[in-house]
């Protein structure tokens, strides 16, 4: 009987922590897993993506609705999706939205993934682009980047 009381206390304690984390997420927008990384093509032998290194990538950007529906935002480097096929160069942590950096740092070179980025780690309340123009992201939009990290680029001396 003593063991079942202890199990109950642990269960109640764990349930309280889960409810507290859920409350914090709703009230202040904090989440244990801010960016969800959905690997499409893995590369277990690839080197981890790291800050300070420049990478080439192929990317398509979507606005992600609450139900998971993806709407093209009008920006892609992929030729088959309206881009010119030229890779996009980036350095994690330099001039990027926080969600991009958090997501790519969970990837390896040669992998393709969808980075599901909540609006507060994207552009937040800022509207980006222009409706009817080349690309557009409404304010407070969740984003999804379909990104393939191709390779590190040679560092210029």
C-alpha positions as a Python dict, from the first residue, in 0.01 Angstrom:
ca = {
    (1, 'X'): (0, 0, 0),
    (2, 'X'): (287, 234, 73),
    (3, 'X'): (426, 184, -281),
    (4, 'X'): (93, 276, -444),
    (5, 'X'): (80, 601, -240),
    (6, 'X'): (432, 685, -359),
    (7, 'X'): (338, 611, -720),
    (8, 'X'): (31, 832, -680),
    (9, 'X'): (245, 1118, -542),
    (10, 'X'): (487, 1086, -834),
    (11, 'X'): (197, 1079, -1080),
    (12, 'X'): (38, 1389, -923),
    (13, 'X'): (375, 1565, -921),
    (14, 'X'): (441, 1480, -1285),
    (15, 'X'): (88, 1589, -1383),
    (16, 'X'): (143, 1921, -1203),
    (17, 'X'): (466, 1982, -1394),
    (18, 'X'): (299, 1904, -1726),
    (19, 'X'): (14, 2143, -1645),
    (20, 'X'): (259, 2412, -1533),
    (21, 'X'): (460, 2382, -1856),
    (22, 'X'): (139, 2395, -2059),
    (23, 'X'): (29, 2706, -1866),
    (24, 'X'): (365, 2876, -1925),
    (25, 'X'): (343, 2794, -2296),
    (26, 'X'): (-3, 2953, -2321),
    (27, 'X'): (68, 3254, -2099),
    (28, 'X'): (419, 3355, -2203),
    (29, 'X'): (476, 3156, -2520),
    (30, 'X'): (749, 2930, -2383),
    (31, 'X'): (776, 2577, -2510),
    (32, 'X'): (1022, 2299, -2438),
    (33, 'X'): (1054, 2228, -2811),
    (34, 'X'): (1032, 2562, -2988),
    (35, 'X'): (1111, 2443, -3341),
    (36, 'X'): (994, 2106, -3465),
    (37, 'X'): (1238, 1943, -3708),
    (38, 'X'): (1082, 1680, -3935),
    (39, 'X'): (1361, 1493, -4115),
    (40, 'X'): (1268, 1403, -4474),
    (41, 'X'): (1603, 1257, -4588),
    (42, 'X'): (1849, 1174, -4313),
    (43, 'X'): (2225, 1157, -4343),
    (44, 'X'): (2354, 974, -4034),
    (45, 'X'): (2714, 1011, -4154),
    (46, 'X'): (2688, 1386, -4211),
    (47, 'X'): (2866, 1632, -3986),
    (48, 'X'): (2636, 1830, -3754),
    (49, 'X'): (2550, 2182, -3867),
    (50, 'X'): (2732, 2428, -3639),
    (51, 'X'): (2732, 2801, -3570),
    (52, 'X'): (2997, 3008, -3744),
    (53, 'X'): (3020, 2786, -4053),
    (54, 'X'): (2869, 2891, -4386),
    (55, 'X'): (2645, 2641, -4568),
    (56, 'X'): (2479, 2609, -4910),
    (57, 'X'): (2115, 2501, -4909),
    (58, 'X'): (1801, 2456, -5115),
    (59, 'X'): (1494, 2604, -4947),
    (60, 'X'): (1121, 2653, -4995),
    (61, 'X'): (924, 2868, -4750),
    (62, 'X'): (563, 2804, -4649),
    (63, 'X'): (316, 2971, -4414),
    (64, 'X'): (185, 2699, -4182),
    (65, 'X'): (-175, 2714, -4064),
    (66, 'X'): (-285, 2583, -3721),
    (67, 'X'): (-422, 2267, -3886),
    (68, 'X'): (-84, 2196, -4051),
    (69, 'X'): (-184, 2317, -4398),
    (70, 'X'): (115, 2460, -4585),
    (71, 'X'): (71, 2757, -4819),
    (72, 'X'): (366, 2860, -5039),
    (73, 'X'): (495, 3201, -4930),
    (74, 'X'): (643, 3269, -5274),
    (75, 'X'): (1012, 3217, -5188),
    (76, 'X'): (1206, 2913, -5304),
    (77, 'X'): (1554, 2847, -5437),
    (78, 'X'): (1442, 2522, -5602),
    (79, 'X'): (1394, 2544, -5979),
    (80, 'X'): (1095, 2307, -5968),
    (81, 'X'): (922, 2540, -5721),
    (82, 'X'): (975, 2876, -5890),
    (83, 'X'): (1334, 2951, -5786),
    (84, 'X'): (1637, 2975, -6010),
    (85, 'X'): (1808, 2668, -5862),
    (86, 'X'): (2091, 2868, -5707),
    (87, 'X'): (2167, 2759, -5350),
    (88, 'X'): (2094, 2992, -5060),
    (89, 'X'): (2399, 3055, -4839),
    (90, 'X'): (2360, 3095, -4465),
    (91, 'X'): (2560, 3096, -4145),
    (92, 'X'): (2362, 2974, -3840),
    (93, 'X'): (2310, 3260, -3597),
    (94, 'X'): (2404, 3536, -3843),
    (95, 'X'): (2125, 3751, -3988),
    (96, 'X'): (1860, 3477, -3963),
    (97, 'X'): (1538, 3443, -3769),
    (98, 'X'): (1589, 3252, -3444),
    (99, 'X'): (1368, 2963, -3559),
    (100, 'X'): (1587, 2896, -3862),
    (101, 'X'): (1900, 2884, -3647),
    (102, 'X'): (1739, 2658, -3385),
    (103, 'X'): (1616, 2423, -3657),
    (104, 'X'): (1928, 2389, -3870),
    (105, 'X'): (2143, 2331, -3560),
    (106, 'X'): (1944, 2009, -3514),
    (107, 'X'): (2041, 1891, -3865),
    (108, 'X'): (2342, 1733, -4031),
    (109, 'X'): (2510, 1818, -4360),
    (110, 'X'): (2331, 1646, -4647),
    (111, 'X'): (1995, 1622, -4467),
    (112, 'X'): (1661, 1754, -4584),
    (113, 'X'): (1401, 1852, -4327),
    (114, 'X'): (1094, 2062, -4263),
    (115, 'X'): (1152, 2319, -3991),
    (116, 'X'): (820, 2408, -3825),
    (117, 'X'): (879, 2754, -3674),
    (118, 'X'): (630, 2926, -3440),
    (119, 'X'): (563, 3291, -3524),
    (120, 'X'): (750, 3429, -3220),
    (121, 'X'): (1069, 3266, -3355),
    (122, 'X'): (993, 3383, -3708),
    (123, 'X'): (885, 3736, -3798),
    (124, 'X'): (635, 3775, -3511),
    (125, 'X'): (393, 4064, -3556),
    (126, 'X'): (582, 4193, -3863),
    (127, 'X'): (430, 4144, -4207),
    (128, 'X'): (698, 4054, -4460),
    (129, 'X'): (692, 4104, -4836),
    (130, 'X'): (384, 4240, -5008),
    (131, 'X'): (52, 4077, -5094),
    (132, 'X'): (38, 4009, -5467),
    (133, 'X'): (413, 4066, -5505),
    (134, 'X'): (680, 3796, -5532),
    (135, 'X'): (648, 3670, -5174),
    (136, 'X'): (436, 3744, -4869),
    (137, 'X'): (418, 3640, -4503),
    (138, 'X'): (125, 3773, -4299),
    (139, 'X'): (195, 3903, -3948),
    (140, 'X'): (196, 3639, -3670),
    (141, 'X'): (244, 3351, -3914),
    (142, 'X'): (390, 3015, -3824),
    (143, 'X'): (644, 2916, -4086),
    (144, 'X'): (768, 2594, -4241),
    (145, 'X'): (1103, 2582, -4418),
    (146, 'X'): (1166, 2281, -4640),
    (147, 'X'): (1545, 2293, -4631),
    (148, 'X'): (1822, 2073, -4759),
    (149, 'X'): (2166, 2152, -4618),
    (150, 'X'): (2386, 2074, -4918),
    (151, 'X'): (2739, 2133, -4793),
    (152, 'X'): (2960, 2374, -4607),
    (153, 'X'): (3098, 2648, -4828),
    (154, 'X'): (3469, 2720, -4851),
    (155, 'X'): (3572, 2988, -4606),
    (156, 'X'): (3731, 3294, -4766),
    (157, 'X'): (4064, 3397, -4617),
}
